[in-house]
PDB file of C-alpha atoms in Angstrom:
ATOM      1  CA  MET A 153       8.256  53.637  28.917  1.00 42.00           C
ATOM      2  CA  GLU A 154       4.728  54.389  30.184  1.00 44.00           C
ATOM      3  CA  PRO A 155       2.997  54.691  26.782  1.00 45.00           C
ATOM      4  CA  GLU A 156       4.602  51.423  25.591  1.00 46.00           C
ATOM      5  CA  ARG A 157       3.471  49.521  28.702  1.00 49.00           C
ATOM      6  CA  LYS A 158      -0.084  50.800  28.312  1.00 47.00           C
ATOM      7  CA  LYS A 159      -0.041  49.883  24.617  1.00 48.00           C
ATOM      8  CA  GLY A 160       1.050  46.369  25.533  1.00 46.00           C
ATOM      9  CA  VAL A 161      -1.740  46.007  28.055  1.00 46.00           C
ATOM     10  CA  VAL A 162      -4.400  47.169  25.586  1.00 46.00           C
ATOM     11  CA  PHE A 163      -3.034  44.759  22.921  1.00 46.00           C
ATOM     12  CA  SER A 164      -3.110  41.791  25.269  1.00 47.00           C
ATOM     13  CA  LYS A 165      -6.743  42.604  26.281  1.00 49.00           C
ATOM     14  CA  VAL A 166      -7.812  42.711  22.655  1.00 47.00           C
ATOM     15  CA  THR A 167      -6.071  39.420  21.875  1.00 50.00           C
ATOM     16  CA  LYS A 168      -7.524  37.647  24.890  1.00 53.00           C
ATOM     17  CA  LYS A 169     -11.004  38.894  24.127  1.00 56.00           C
ATOM     18  CA  GLY A 170     -10.876  37.958  20.474  1.00 59.00           C
ATOM     19  CA  LYS A 171      -9.237  34.503  20.995  1.00 68.00           C
ATOM     20  CA  PRO A 172     -12.464  32.410  21.413  1.00 71.00           C
ATOM     21  CA  LYS A 173     -13.827  33.885  18.173  1.00 75.00           C
ATOM     22  CA  GLN A 174     -10.552  33.215  16.337  1.00 79.00           C
ATOM     23  CA  ASP A 175     -10.485  29.619  17.655  1.00 80.00           C
ATOM     24  CA  LEU A 176     -14.102  29.062  16.491  1.00 84.00           C
ATOM     25  CA  ILE A 177     -13.240  30.324  13.021  1.00 85.00           C
ATOM     26  CA  ALA A 178     -10.206  28.048  12.891  1.00 84.00           C
ATOM     27  CA  TYR A 179     -12.297  25.045  13.989  1.00 85.00           C
ATOM     28  CA  LEU A 180     -14.853  25.875  11.283  1.00 87.00           C
ATOM     29  CA  PHE A 181     -12.181  25.886   8.633  1.00 87.00           C
ATOM     30  CA  VAL A 182     -10.819  22.444   9.612  1.00 87.00           C
ATOM     31  CA  SER A 183     -14.184  20.915  10.493  1.00 88.00           C
ATOM     32  CA  PRO A 184     -15.073  19.617   6.938  1.00 90.00           C
ATOM     33  CA  PHE A 185     -12.202  17.200   7.075  1.00 89.00           C
ATOM     34  CA  PHE A 186     -13.111  15.823  10.490  1.00 90.00           C
ATOM     35  CA  ILE A 187     -16.823  15.619   9.589  1.00 92.00           C
ATOM     36  CA  LEU A 188     -16.130  13.709   6.385  1.00 92.00           C
ATOM     37  CA  PHE A 189     -13.611  11.501   8.141  1.00 90.00           C
ATOM     38  CA  ALA A 190     -16.100  10.711  10.888  1.00 91.00           C
ATOM     39  CA  ILE A 191     -18.834   9.793   8.334  1.00 90.00           C
ATOM     40  CA  PHE A 192     -16.757   7.909   5.732  1.00 89.00           C
ATOM     41  CA  GLY A 193     -13.736   6.756   7.795  1.00 87.00           C
ATOM     42  CA  LEU A 194     -14.418   6.350  11.508  1.00 90.00           C
ATOM     43  CA  PHE A 195     -18.098   5.227  11.340  1.00 92.00           C
ATOM     44  CA  PRO A 196     -17.507   2.338   8.886  1.00 89.00           C
ATOM     45  CA  ILE A 197     -14.596   1.095  10.988  1.00 89.00           C
ATOM     46  CA  LEU A 198     -16.639   1.096  14.187  1.00 92.00           C
ATOM     47  CA  PHE A 199     -19.645  -0.355  12.422  1.00 92.00           C
ATOM     48  CA  SER A 200     -17.515  -3.222  11.005  1.00 90.00           C
ATOM     49  CA  PHE A 201     -16.313  -4.060  14.508  1.00 91.00           C
ATOM     50  CA  TYR A 202     -19.976  -4.107  15.625  1.00 92.00           C
ATOM     51  CA  ILE A 203     -21.176  -6.238  12.690  1.00 91.00           C
ATOM     52  CA  ALA A 204     -18.348  -8.725  13.253  1.00 91.00           C
ATOM     53  CA  PHE A 205     -20.270  -9.992  16.308  1.00 93.00           C
ATOM     54  CA  GLN A 206     -23.648 -10.147  14.523  1.00 91.00           C
ATOM     55  CA  LYS A 207     -25.351 -12.497  12.107  1.00 90.00           C
ATOM     56  CA  TRP A 208     -26.651 -10.241   9.325  1.00 89.00           C
ATOM     57  CA  ASN A 209     -27.442 -10.598   5.645  1.00 85.00           C
ATOM     58  CA  GLY A 210     -27.895  -6.882   5.022  1.00 83.00           C
ATOM     59  CA  ILE A 211     -31.746  -7.029   5.021  1.00 85.00           C
ATOM     60  CA  THR A 212     -33.133  -8.776   8.043  1.00 86.00           C
ATOM     61  CA  ALA A 213     -32.578  -7.767  11.674  1.00 88.00           C
ATOM     62  CA  MET A 214     -29.141  -8.317  13.168  1.00 89.00           C
ATOM     63  CA  GLU A 215     -28.679 -11.229  15.593  1.00 89.00           C
ATOM     64  CA  PHE A 216     -25.825 -11.284  18.132  1.00 91.00           C
ATOM     65  CA  ASN A 217     -23.807 -14.473  17.805  1.00 89.00           C
ATOM     66  CA  GLY A 218     -20.720 -13.706  19.804  1.00 88.00           C
ATOM     67  CA  PHE A 219     -17.399 -14.956  18.320  1.00 91.00           C
ATOM     68  CA  GLN A 220     -19.034 -17.487  15.921  1.00 93.00           C
ATOM     69  CA  ASN A 221     -18.116 -15.397  12.858  1.00 92.00           C
ATOM     70  CA  PHE A 222     -14.474 -15.386  13.853  1.00 93.00           C
ATOM     71  CA  VAL A 223     -14.546 -19.140  14.516  1.00 94.00           C
ATOM     72  CA  PHE A 224     -16.186 -19.762  11.144  1.00 93.00           C
ATOM     73  CA  VAL A 225     -13.603 -17.692   9.282  1.00 93.00           C
ATOM     74  CA  LEU A 226     -10.604 -19.104  11.163  1.00 93.00           C
ATOM     75  CA  LYS A 227     -11.837 -22.701  10.409  1.00 93.00           C
ATOM     76  CA  ASP A 228     -12.411 -21.942   6.721  1.00 92.00           C
ATOM     77  CA  PRO A 229      -9.543 -23.374   4.635  1.00 93.00           C
ATOM     78  CA  ILE A 230     -10.230 -20.814   1.869  1.00 93.00           C
ATOM     79  CA  PHE A 231      -9.474 -17.999   4.288  1.00 93.00           C
ATOM     80  CA  TRP A 232      -6.024 -19.493   5.058  1.00 94.00           C
ATOM     81  CA  LYS A 233      -5.509 -20.040   1.349  1.00 93.00           C
ATOM     82  CA  SER A 234      -6.400 -16.394   0.684  1.00 93.00           C
ATOM     83  CA  LEU A 235      -3.987 -15.324   3.392  1.00 93.00           C
ATOM     84  CA  SER A 236      -1.109 -17.380   1.946  1.00 94.00           C
ATOM     85  CA  ASN A 237      -1.884 -16.050  -1.549  1.00 93.00           C
ATOM     86  CA  THR A 238      -1.807 -12.477  -0.207  1.00 93.00           C
ATOM     87  CA  ILE A 239       1.525 -12.969   1.528  1.00 92.00           C
ATOM     88  CA  ILE A 240       3.159 -14.716  -1.463  1.00 93.00           C
ATOM     89  CA  ILE A 241       1.899 -12.150  -3.985  1.00 92.00           C
ATOM     90  CA  GLY A 242       2.950  -9.380  -1.549  1.00 90.00           C
ATOM     91  CA  ILE A 243       6.500 -10.778  -1.352  1.00 90.00           C
ATOM     92  CA  LEU A 244       6.832 -11.393  -5.061  1.00 91.00           C
ATOM     93  CA  GLY A 245       5.336  -8.036  -6.074  1.00 88.00           C
ATOM     94  CA  THR A 246       6.568  -5.690  -3.324  1.00 87.00           C
ATOM     95  CA  PHE A 247      10.123  -6.478  -2.182  1.00 86.00           C
ATOM     96  CA  PRO A 248      11.717  -6.693  -5.682  1.00 90.00           C
ATOM     97  CA  GLN A 249       9.846  -3.499  -6.529  1.00 89.00           C
ATOM     98  CA  LEU A 250      11.408  -1.603  -3.590  1.00 89.00           C
ATOM     99  CA  ILE A 251      14.934  -2.766  -4.435  1.00 90.00           C
ATOM    100  CA  VAL A 252      14.594  -1.940  -8.119  1.00 93.00           C
ATOM    101  CA  ALA A 253      13.072   1.446  -7.262  1.00 92.00           C
ATOM    102  CA  ILE A 254      16.181   2.425  -5.254  1.00 90.00           C
ATOM    103  CA  PHE A 255      18.507   1.660  -8.211  1.00 89.00           C
ATOM    104  CA  LEU A 256      16.159   3.446 -10.645  1.00 91.00           C
ATOM    105  CA  ALA A 257      16.037   6.474  -8.404  1.00 91.00           C
ATOM    106  CA  TYR A 258      19.820   6.505  -8.164  1.00 87.00           C
ATOM    107  CA  ALA A 259      20.111   6.246 -11.964  1.00 89.00           C
ATOM    108  CA  LEU A 260      17.576   9.031 -12.531  1.00 88.00           C
ATOM    109  CA  ASN A 261      19.559  11.257 -10.193  1.00 86.00           C
ATOM    110  CA  SER A 262      22.797  10.637 -12.094  1.00 82.00           C
ATOM    111  CA  ALA A 263      24.389  13.417 -14.092  1.00 78.00           C
ATOM    112  CA  LEU A 264      24.947  10.950 -16.938  1.00 78.00           C
ATOM    113  CA  ILE A 265      21.202  10.656 -17.658  1.00 77.00           C
ATOM    114  CA  LYS A 266      19.769  13.137 -20.142  1.00 80.00           C
ATOM    115  CA  LEU A 267      16.085  14.032 -20.479  1.00 82.00           C
ATOM    116  CA  LYS A 268      15.520  13.273 -16.805  1.00 79.00           C
ATOM    117  CA  GLY A 269      12.066  14.944 -16.756  1.00 84.00           C
ATOM    118  CA  LEU A 270      10.899  12.710 -19.566  1.00 87.00           C
ATOM    119  CA  TYR A 271      12.120   9.543 -17.873  1.00 86.00           C
ATOM    120  CA  ARG A 272      10.639  10.577 -14.498  1.00 85.00           C
ATOM    121  CA  ALA A 273       7.245  11.262 -16.094  1.00 87.00           C
ATOM    122  CA  ALA A 274       7.344   7.949 -18.019  1.00 88.00           C
ATOM    123  CA  ILE A 275       8.258   5.880 -14.911  1.00 87.00           C
ATOM    124  CA  PHE A 276       5.495   7.556 -12.845  1.00 88.00           C
ATOM    125  CA  MET A 277       2.903   7.001 -15.565  1.00 88.00           C
ATOM    126  CA  PRO A 278       1.774   3.497 -14.442  1.00 87.00           C
ATOM    127  CA  TYR A 279       0.788   4.883 -11.027  1.00 86.00           C
ATOM    128  CA  VAL A 280      -1.743   7.300 -12.549  1.00 86.00           C
ATOM    129  CA  THR A 281      -3.054   4.720 -15.009  1.00 84.00           C
ATOM    130  CA  SER A 282      -6.400   3.165 -14.215  1.00 83.00           C
ATOM    131  CA  THR A 283      -6.019  -0.079 -12.233  1.00 78.00           C
ATOM    132  CA  VAL A 284      -8.778  -1.687 -14.259  1.00 78.00           C
ATOM    133  CA  ALA A 285      -7.053  -0.745 -17.564  1.00 82.00           C
ATOM    134  CA  VAL A 286      -3.751  -2.163 -16.205  1.00 81.00           C
ATOM    135  CA  ALA A 287      -5.414  -5.390 -15.165  1.00 77.00           C
ATOM    136  CA  ILE A 288      -7.113  -5.765 -18.545  1.00 80.00           C
ATOM    137  CA  ILE A 289      -3.813  -5.203 -20.451  1.00 84.00           C
ATOM    138  CA  PHE A 290      -1.942  -7.644 -18.232  1.00 84.00           C
ATOM    139  CA  GLY A 291      -4.799 -10.070 -18.606  1.00 82.00           C
ATOM    140  CA  ILE A 292      -4.068 -10.066 -22.337  1.00 84.00           C
ATOM    141  CA  LEU A 293      -0.274 -10.295 -21.820  1.00 86.00           C
ATOM    142  CA  PHE A 294      -0.699 -13.217 -19.411  1.00 86.00           C
ATOM    143  CA  SER A 295      -3.452 -14.910 -21.374  1.00 83.00           C
ATOM    144  CA  SER A 296      -3.564 -18.705 -20.999  1.00 80.00           C
ATOM    145  CA  GLN A 297      -4.039 -18.986 -24.767  1.00 81.00           C
ATOM    146  CA  ASP A 298      -1.060 -19.775 -27.016  1.00 79.00           C
ATOM    147  CA  PHE A 299      -1.210 -16.296 -28.589  1.00 79.00           C
ATOM    148  CA  GLY A 300      -0.753 -14.511 -25.245  1.00 82.00           C
ATOM    149  CA  LEU A 301       2.445 -12.436 -25.312  1.00 85.00           C
ATOM    150  CA  MET A 302       4.135 -14.272 -22.434  1.00 87.00           C
ATOM    151  CA  ASN A 303       3.301 -17.630 -23.959  1.00 88.00           C
ATOM    152  CA  VAL A 304       4.655 -16.451 -27.332  1.00 89.00           C
ATOM    153  CA  ILE A 305       7.930 -15.412 -25.613  1.00 89.00           C
ATOM    154  CA  LEU A 306       8.087 -18.770 -23.833  1.00 88.00           C
ATOM    155  CA  GLY A 307       7.550 -20.450 -27.219  1.00 87.00           C
ATOM    156  CA  TRP A 308      10.578 -18.514 -28.648  1.00 90.00           C
ATOM    157  CA  MET A 309      12.615 -19.934 -25.789  1.00 89.00           C
ATOM    158  CA  GLY A 310      11.418 -23.485 -26.582  1.00 86.00           C
ATOM    159  CA  MET A 311       9.189 -23.732 -23.534  1.00 86.00           C
ATOM    160  CA  GLU A 312       5.615 -24.947 -23.279  1.00 85.00           C
ATOM    161  CA  PRO A 313       2.787 -22.351 -22.863  1.00 85.00           C
ATOM    162  CA  VAL A 314       1.550 -21.719 -19.332  1.00 86.00           C
ATOM    163  CA  ALA A 315      -2.102 -21.531 -18.237  1.00 86.00           C
ATOM    164  CA  TRP A 316      -1.454 -18.292 -16.348  1.00 85.00           C
ATOM    165  CA  SER A 317      -4.996 -17.765 -15.095  1.00 81.00           C
ATOM    166  CA  THR A 318      -5.599 -21.303 -13.830  1.00 83.00           C
ATOM    167  CA  THR A 319      -2.359 -22.652 -12.414  1.00 86.00           C
ATOM    168  CA  GLU A 320      -1.144 -22.102  -8.872  1.00 86.00           C
ATOM    169  CA  TRP A 321       2.038 -20.112  -9.601  1.00 88.00           C
ATOM    170  CA  GLY A 322       0.891 -18.728 -12.931  1.00 88.00           C
ATOM    171  CA  VAL A 323      -1.798 -16.631 -11.278  1.00 89.00           C
ATOM    172  CA  LYS A 324       0.511 -15.395  -8.563  1.00 90.00           C
ATOM    173  CA  ILE A 325       3.249 -14.445 -10.976  1.00 90.00           C
ATOM    174  CA  ALA A 326       0.865 -12.623 -13.303  1.00 89.00           C
ATOM    175  CA  ILE A 327      -0.686 -10.575 -10.438  1.00 90.00           C
ATOM    176  CA  SER A 328       2.754  -9.942  -8.862  1.00 91.00           C
ATOM    177  CA  VAL A 329       4.142  -8.555 -12.168  1.00 91.00           C
ATOM    178  CA  MET A 330       1.041  -6.354 -12.427  1.00 89.00           C
ATOM    179  CA  VAL A 331       1.604  -4.962  -8.930  1.00 89.00           C
ATOM    180  CA  PHE A 332       5.325  -4.521  -9.593  1.00 91.00           C
ATOM    181  CA  TRP A 333       4.795  -2.576 -12.806  1.00 90.00           C
ATOM    182  CA  ARG A 334       2.153  -0.311 -11.264  1.00 87.00           C
ATOM    183  CA  TRP A 335       3.942   0.713  -8.099  1.00 89.00           C
ATOM    184  CA  VAL A 336       7.665   0.699  -8.956  1.00 91.00           C
ATOM    185  CA  GLY A 337       7.460   4.226 -10.461  1.00 91.00           C
ATOM    186  CA  TYR A 338       5.688   5.603  -7.378  1.00 91.00           C
ATOM    187  CA  ASN A 339       8.391   4.291  -5.060  1.00 92.00           C
ATOM    188  CA  THR A 340      11.120   5.439  -7.432  1.00 92.00           C
ATOM    189  CA  ILE A 341       9.896   9.044  -7.265  1.00 92.00           C
ATOM    190  CA  ILE A 342       9.765   8.896  -3.389  1.00 93.00           C
ATOM    191  CA  TYR A 343      13.345   7.511  -3.314  1.00 92.00           C
ATOM    192  CA  LEU A 344      14.489  10.095  -5.861  1.00 92.00           C
ATOM    193  CA  ALA A 345      13.232  12.876  -3.601  1.00 92.00           C
ATOM    194  CA  GLY A 346      15.154  11.300  -0.700  1.00 91.00           C
ATOM    195  CA  ILE A 347      18.358  10.927  -2.719  1.00 90.00           C
ATOM    196  CA  GLN A 348      18.237  14.561  -3.870  1.00 90.00           C
ATOM    197  CA  ALA A 349      18.236  15.579  -0.194  1.00 89.00           C
ATOM    198  CA  ILE A 350      21.558  13.768   0.469  1.00 89.00           C
ATOM    199  CA  PRO A 351      24.475  16.239   0.557  1.00 90.00           C
ATOM    200  CA  GLU A 352      26.668  15.902  -2.510  1.00 87.00           C
ATOM    201  CA  GLU A 353      29.742  16.290  -0.308  1.00 88.00           C
ATOM    202  CA  LEU A 354      29.228  12.776   1.034  1.00 89.00           C
ATOM    203  CA  TYR A 355      29.491  11.280  -2.440  1.00 87.00           C
ATOM    204  CA  GLU A 356      32.525  13.419  -3.276  1.00 88.00           C
ATOM    205  CA  ALA A 357      34.240  12.302  -0.071  1.00 90.00           C
ATOM    206  CA  ALA A 358      33.452   8.692  -0.895  1.00 88.00           C
ATOM    207  CA  LYS A 359      34.918   9.114  -4.367  1.00 87.00           C
ATOM    208  CA  ILE A 360      38.076  10.622  -2.933  1.00 88.00           C
ATOM    209  CA  ASP A 361      38.347   7.629  -0.607  1.00 87.00           C
ATOM    210  CA  GLY A 362      38.158   5.350  -3.669  1.00 87.00           C
ATOM    211  CA  ALA A 363      34.619   3.986  -3.098  1.00 87.00           C
ATOM    212  CA  THR A 364      33.092   2.154  -6.064  1.00 88.00           C
ATOM    213  CA  LEU A 365      29.575   2.796  -7.339  1.00 85.00           C
ATOM    214  CA  TRP A 366      28.155  -0.109  -5.288  1.00 86.00           C
ATOM    215  CA  GLN A 367      30.028   1.047  -2.157  1.00 88.00           C
ATOM    216  CA  ARG A 368      28.596   4.584  -2.558  1.00 86.00           C
ATOM    217  CA  ILE A 369      25.094   3.126  -2.819  1.00 85.00           C
ATOM    218  CA  ARG A 370      25.690   0.685   0.043  1.00 86.00           C
ATOM    219  CA  TYR A 371      27.376   3.049   2.502  1.00 87.00           C
ATOM    220  CA  VAL A 372      26.028   6.464   1.547  1.00 88.00           C
ATOM    221  CA  THR A 373      22.707   6.219  -0.273  1.00 87.00           C
ATOM    222  CA  ILE A 374      20.980   3.385   1.614  1.00 87.00           C
ATOM    223  CA  PRO A 375      21.868   4.616   5.182  1.00 88.00           C
ATOM    224  CA  MET A 376      20.822   8.141   4.309  1.00 88.00           C
ATOM    225  CA  LEU A 377      17.552   6.851   2.829  1.00 88.00           C
ATOM    226  CA  ARG A 378      16.721   4.754   5.904  1.00 85.00           C
ATOM    227  CA  HIS A 379      13.692   6.795   6.979  1.00 86.00           C
ATOM    228  CA  VAL A 380      12.393   6.978   3.406  1.00 90.00           C
ATOM    229  CA  ILE A 381      12.807   3.184   3.048  1.00 89.00           C
ATOM    230  CA  ILE A 382      10.906   2.630   6.298  1.00 86.00           C
ATOM    231  CA  PHE A 383       8.091   4.875   5.010  1.00 87.00           C
ATOM    232  CA  THR A 384       7.826   2.943   1.690  1.00 89.00           C
ATOM    233  CA  VAL A 385       8.002  -0.450   3.443  1.00 87.00           C
ATOM    234  CA  PHE A 386       5.239   0.697   5.738  1.00 85.00           C
ATOM    235  CA  LEU A 387       2.950   1.753   2.884  1.00 88.00           C
ATOM    236  CA  SER A 388       3.826  -1.217   0.685  1.00 88.00           C
ATOM    237  CA  THR A 389       3.083  -3.734   3.471  1.00 87.00           C
ATOM    238  CA  ILE A 390      -0.381  -2.213   4.017  1.00 88.00           C
ATOM    239  CA  GLY A 391      -0.996  -2.045   0.279  1.00 88.00           C
ATOM    240  CA  ALA A 392       0.087  -5.639  -0.343  1.00 89.00           C
ATOM    241  CA  LEU A 393      -2.208  -6.987   2.394  1.00 89.00           C
ATOM    242  CA  GLN A 394      -5.103  -5.001   0.968  1.00 89.00           C
ATOM    243  CA  LEU A 395      -4.659  -6.232  -2.620  1.00 89.00           C
ATOM    244  CA  PHE A 396      -8.058  -6.335  -4.268  1.00 89.00           C
ATOM    245  CA  THR A 397      -8.585  -4.778  -7.742  1.00 85.00           C
ATOM    246  CA  GLU A 398      -5.825  -6.637  -9.651  1.00 84.00           C
ATOM    247  CA  PRO A 399      -6.939 -10.169  -8.696  1.00 87.00           C
ATOM    248  CA  LEU A 400     -10.640  -9.297  -9.070  1.00 87.00           C
ATOM    249  CA  VAL A 401     -10.211  -7.936 -12.639  1.00 83.00           C
ATOM    250  CA  TYR A 402      -7.645 -10.575 -13.698  1.00 83.00           C
ATOM    251  CA  LEU A 403      -9.644 -13.561 -12.324  1.00 82.00           C
ATOM    252  CA  GLY A 404     -13.112 -12.140 -12.713  1.00 78.00           C
ATOM    253  CA  ARG A 405     -15.897 -13.351 -10.426  1.00 76.00           C
ATOM    254  CA  SER A 406     -14.677 -16.937 -10.539  1.00 75.00           C
ATOM    255  CA  PHE A 407     -12.749 -16.245  -7.233  1.00 79.00           C
ATOM    256  CA  ARG A 408     -10.322 -19.019  -8.051  1.00 82.00           C
ATOM    257  CA  GLU A 409      -8.469 -20.267  -5.010  1.00 84.00           C
ATOM    258  CA  GLU A 410      -5.095 -19.841  -6.755  1.00 84.00           C
ATOM    259  CA  GLY A 411      -5.430 -16.083  -6.710  1.00 85.00           C
ATOM    260  CA  ILE A 412      -8.053 -15.107  -4.120  1.00 89.00           C
ATOM    261  CA  THR A 413      -6.736 -12.591  -1.545  1.00 92.00           C
ATOM    262  CA  VAL A 414      -7.993 -11.760   1.918  1.00 93.00           C
ATOM    263  CA  VAL A 415      -9.817  -8.599   0.769  1.00 93.00           C
ATOM    264  CA  LEU A 416     -11.290 -10.479  -2.201  1.00 92.00           C
ATOM    265  CA  TYR A 417     -12.436 -13.205   0.233  1.00 92.00           C
ATOM    266  CA  LEU A 418     -14.245 -10.747   2.502  1.00 91.00           C
ATOM    267  CA  TRP A 419     -15.717  -8.880  -0.487  1.00 91.00           C
ATOM    268  CA  ARG A 420     -17.125 -12.162  -1.783  1.00 91.00           C
ATOM    269  CA  ASP A 421     -18.631 -12.938   1.620  1.00 90.00           C
ATOM    270  CA  ALA A 422     -20.231  -9.498   1.886  1.00 90.00           C
ATOM    271  CA  PHE A 423     -21.483  -8.739  -1.635  1.00 89.00           C
ATOM    272  CA  VAL A 424     -21.888 -12.227  -3.194  1.00 89.00           C
ATOM    273  CA  ASN A 425     -22.886 -14.392  -0.206  1.00 88.00           C
ATOM    274  CA  ASN A 426     -24.566 -11.566   1.755  1.00 89.00           C
ATOM    275  CA  ALA A 427     -22.742 -12.725   4.885  1.00 91.00           C
ATOM    276  CA  PHE A 428     -21.787  -9.315   6.324  1.00 92.00           C
ATOM    277  CA  GLY A 429     -20.989 -10.779   9.738  1.00 92.00           C
ATOM    278  CA  THR A 430     -18.231 -13.093   8.528  1.00 93.00           C
ATOM    279  CA  ALA A 431     -17.047 -10.444   6.120  1.00 93.00           C
ATOM    280  CA  SER A 432     -16.644  -7.948   8.939  1.00 93.00           C
ATOM    281  CA  ALA A 433     -14.976 -10.579  11.126  1.00 93.00           C
ATOM    282  CA  THR A 434     -12.472 -11.159   8.282  1.00 94.00           C
ATOM    283  CA  ALA A 435     -11.889  -7.391   8.116  1.00 93.00           C
ATOM    284  CA  VAL A 436     -11.167  -7.261  11.832  1.00 93.00           C
ATOM    285  CA  ILE A 437      -8.746 -10.219  11.575  1.00 94.00           C
ATOM    286  CA  LEU A 438      -7.067  -8.496   8.613  1.00 93.00           C
ATOM    287  CA  PHE A 439      -6.724  -5.332  10.695  1.00 91.00           C
ATOM    288  CA  PHE A 440      -4.676  -7.187  13.315  1.00 92.00           C
ATOM    289  CA  ILE A 441      -2.646  -9.053  10.639  1.00 92.00           C
ATOM    290  CA  ILE A 442      -1.745  -5.694   9.021  1.00 90.00           C
ATOM    291  CA  LEU A 443      -0.791  -4.359  12.443  1.00 89.00           C
ATOM    292  CA  LEU A 444       1.461  -7.389  13.028  1.00 90.00           C
ATOM    293  CA  PHE A 445       3.152  -7.402   9.617  1.00 86.00           C
ATOM    294  CA  THR A 446       3.638  -3.631   9.611  1.00 80.00           C
ATOM    295  CA  SER A 447       5.249  -3.686  13.012  1.00 83.00           C
ATOM    296  CA  LEU A 448       7.592  -6.525  12.003  1.00 84.00           C
ATOM    297  CA  ASN A 449       8.565  -4.850   8.715  1.00 78.00           C
ATOM    298  CA  VAL A 450       9.203  -1.477  10.349  1.00 73.00           C
ATOM    299  CA  LYS A 451      11.282  -3.209  13.050  1.00 77.00           C
ATOM    300  CA  LEU A 452      13.323  -4.998  10.389  1.00 77.00           C
ATOM    301  CA  SER A 453      13.650  -1.847   8.260  1.00 70.00           C
ATOM    302  CA  ASN A 454      15.026   0.036  11.267  1.00 69.00           C
ATOM    303  CA  ARG A 455      18.130  -2.147  10.981  1.00 69.00           C
ATOM    304  CA  ILE A 456      18.871  -0.962   7.431  1.00 63.00           C
ATOM    305  CA  GLY A 457      22.003   1.070   7.245  1.00 57.00           C
ATOM    306  CA  LYS A 458      23.097   0.328  10.873  1.00 60.00           C
TER     307      LYS A 458
END
């Protein structure tokens, strides 16, 4: 017993002595992430909060002006228009996408589907495609000219062509379809991973009890996917409220009110009007809007499957 006790004491002394050095090495390994995050993540956030209370055009000295930037933004009708556009496009482009993604994931997990790997790669492809390329292609599909593909299809159905890029709902539908097409595959793959983690015994028990396909999805798949659904709703809400590239590329620098979003509004203020104070105030307001909508969505999503 004596040699073992002594051996243990010696080992504990070595460990205790070497621990600070081991901790320092561990901190050095993880430090690049925290240094880069502090420079490119934390500092811009804090600086935006600071500029939100300043009058600054990016060149001259800053001038403190209290809450005037917030008052200016909240009194600007274009800001409220951009907010309503963002919410409408978010609803049209996001919620149908999440519902379709669940059914696509269920279908891709079915034993009846052959060449699953090919279909999974194909459905994920839009996510890795350049957003600019997607916006250009959809800009051609939803061209306001008579030869645009969507207008040609409407012509086959005996309907008049639509000025997609200049009408109130035409712009919103075109951008929503673009967002839907780009993100549905991403959410499908996430749901597919969640479905594959559901025990097969639950489906077999449901079949024995005589459950139909819809009942198996309704009472087995969706409740078991609840946490995955909350995760996707969380990310989709943030993504929808930060929509920027699609409307910018589709509408160009015209910043038409029919399709301007909140992020496009603040980008225009900062890099076109050189009004960094109001742009930062808009970013701060958007931060709290995202916080509010995300909390509401997560709260509602928590009721799924209960």
